[in-house]
Amino acid sequence: MAFFHKILIANRGEIALRIQRACRELGIPTVAIHSTADATAMHVRLADESVCIGPPSARESYLNIPAILSAAAITGADAIHPGYGFLSENARFAEMVEAHGLTFIGPSPAHIRMMGDKIAAKTAMAGLGVPLVPGSDGAVATLDEARAVAGRIGYPVLIKAAAGGGGRGMKVAASAADLEEAWRVARTEAASAFGNDQVYLEKYLDRPRHIELQVLADGHGHVVHFGERDCSLQRRHQKLLEEAGSPALDAAARDALGARVTAALAELGYRNAGTLEFLYQDGQFAFIEMNTRLQVEHPVSELIADVDLVQEQIRLAAGETLGYTQADISFSGHAIECRINAEDPLTFSPTPGRVNVFHPPGGPGVRVDSALYAGYVVPPYYDSLVAKLIVHAPSRREAVARLARALDEFVIDGIKTTIPLHQRIVRDKDFLAGDYTIHWLERFVGGE
Ligand code: ADP
């Protein structure tokens, strides 16, 4: 049964292809939107229909709500999938999609808005019994207040923007002497980057892992989780490699976290896909934020749980109930994803340009999500993620071996990418042992 007549995909790159694939297997035609810079992009080539919605700058194209709604009206689409990034966590966009009689494939605008404000998100989760990172009780309005909170929770502290995202809008104050400067910079940056200078304080944890839980909910009280992802390998708070499950978690800890989180989201009346992010240190979980959308790293969960999360999102958005319970979900093997960015592997500066040769790896347990092709020119205007290499194997040890050989097979010629960095990571003894925290990669790349 087709859940929708036609779905417009409000995104580009690998995630637009990922959503197209899900739609095609469900028998639902797709509409691609694109900027003038993306006229020859793979997501346009593979869509059933496409509409050019504006010039290269994202503000005038992929973030241009009137143009996107017009494209949906012209093509007769009855639902919009936002992917990740761009408008995926824009509550006003979700509201406007609904006001135009279309279905937004995602949560309710109210829940997007609540979780987009990290202070509101933490307050809501605390009220539902989810443990938090120690910090301020809501927003901190003055430097004096910040001093008092920091004195109570102890240095180092992290000053975070309420409206922050994408790893931006965070400043560490190592000691009382640093607080004034960090406070000033954090507020100024929050105002200029997010148009909202509200900030809050958290204890800066010295050796946590980033562990997140993938959930699906139907809005009728049924919520399930698809296990955890360990996304501790980050540079500048941006994830570079993710695995499922976490090398640091056992089934009992996963089940306990899952039970608490699914109960909280059922009480909230949440619907569609979501991810709750936690820091995990000394056996304790502390909630930091919730993402109300599909995540870049969702494939590792798909592989260990044998589920198509995008098809599930579409089905749930059409009003279906989940139709299965937590007991029906089982996990098999281990999966790892490498984010391959068009970036210099040493300096991390973006490397847009022409891809001369594109030869993705294959063989058992290898998945490549990418919109690259030989002759494609990576434009300089958007995110630098150009491919995701995901492997699945019965054990972590076998998954790492598979990843190493797949990375060695991967040829992207013409532009520099992060492949050489991943090749080094997968051969490192700490990585092989699963022994790393969120601070590990910064030291690893710093030690070039
Ligand atoms: P964003 O929305 O920008 O991704 P998050 O709140 O999810 O911001 O944090 C991103 C990353 O920053 C986390 O994965 C973690 O590595 C780091 N981080 C966030 N909060 C803390 C904290 N209290 N202590 C240490 N590191 C933190």
CSV table of C-alpha atoms in Angstrom, one decimal, residues 17 93 97 115 118 129 133 138 158 176 182 248 280 335 444:
chain,number,residue,atom,x,y,z
A,17,LEU,CA,19.1,9.6,-2.3
A,93,PHE,CA,8.4,25.0,8.4
A,97,VAL,CA,3.6,22.3,5.6
A,115,MET,CA,13.5,20.1,21.6
A,118,LYS,CA,17.8,23.0,24.6
A,129,GLY,CA,12.6,11.3,35.0
A,133,VAL,CA,24.2,16.7,33.1
A,138,GLY,CA,17.3,26.9,33.0
A,158,LEU,CA,30.5,24.7,29.6
A,176,ALA,CA,36.8,31.2,37.5
A,182,ALA,CA,33.9,32.6,27.9
A,248,ALA,CA,31.2,0.5,26.5
A,280,TYR,CA,28.0,8.6,29.6
A,335,ALA,CA,28.0,-1.8,12.6
A,444,PHE,CA,44.7,12.0,17.8
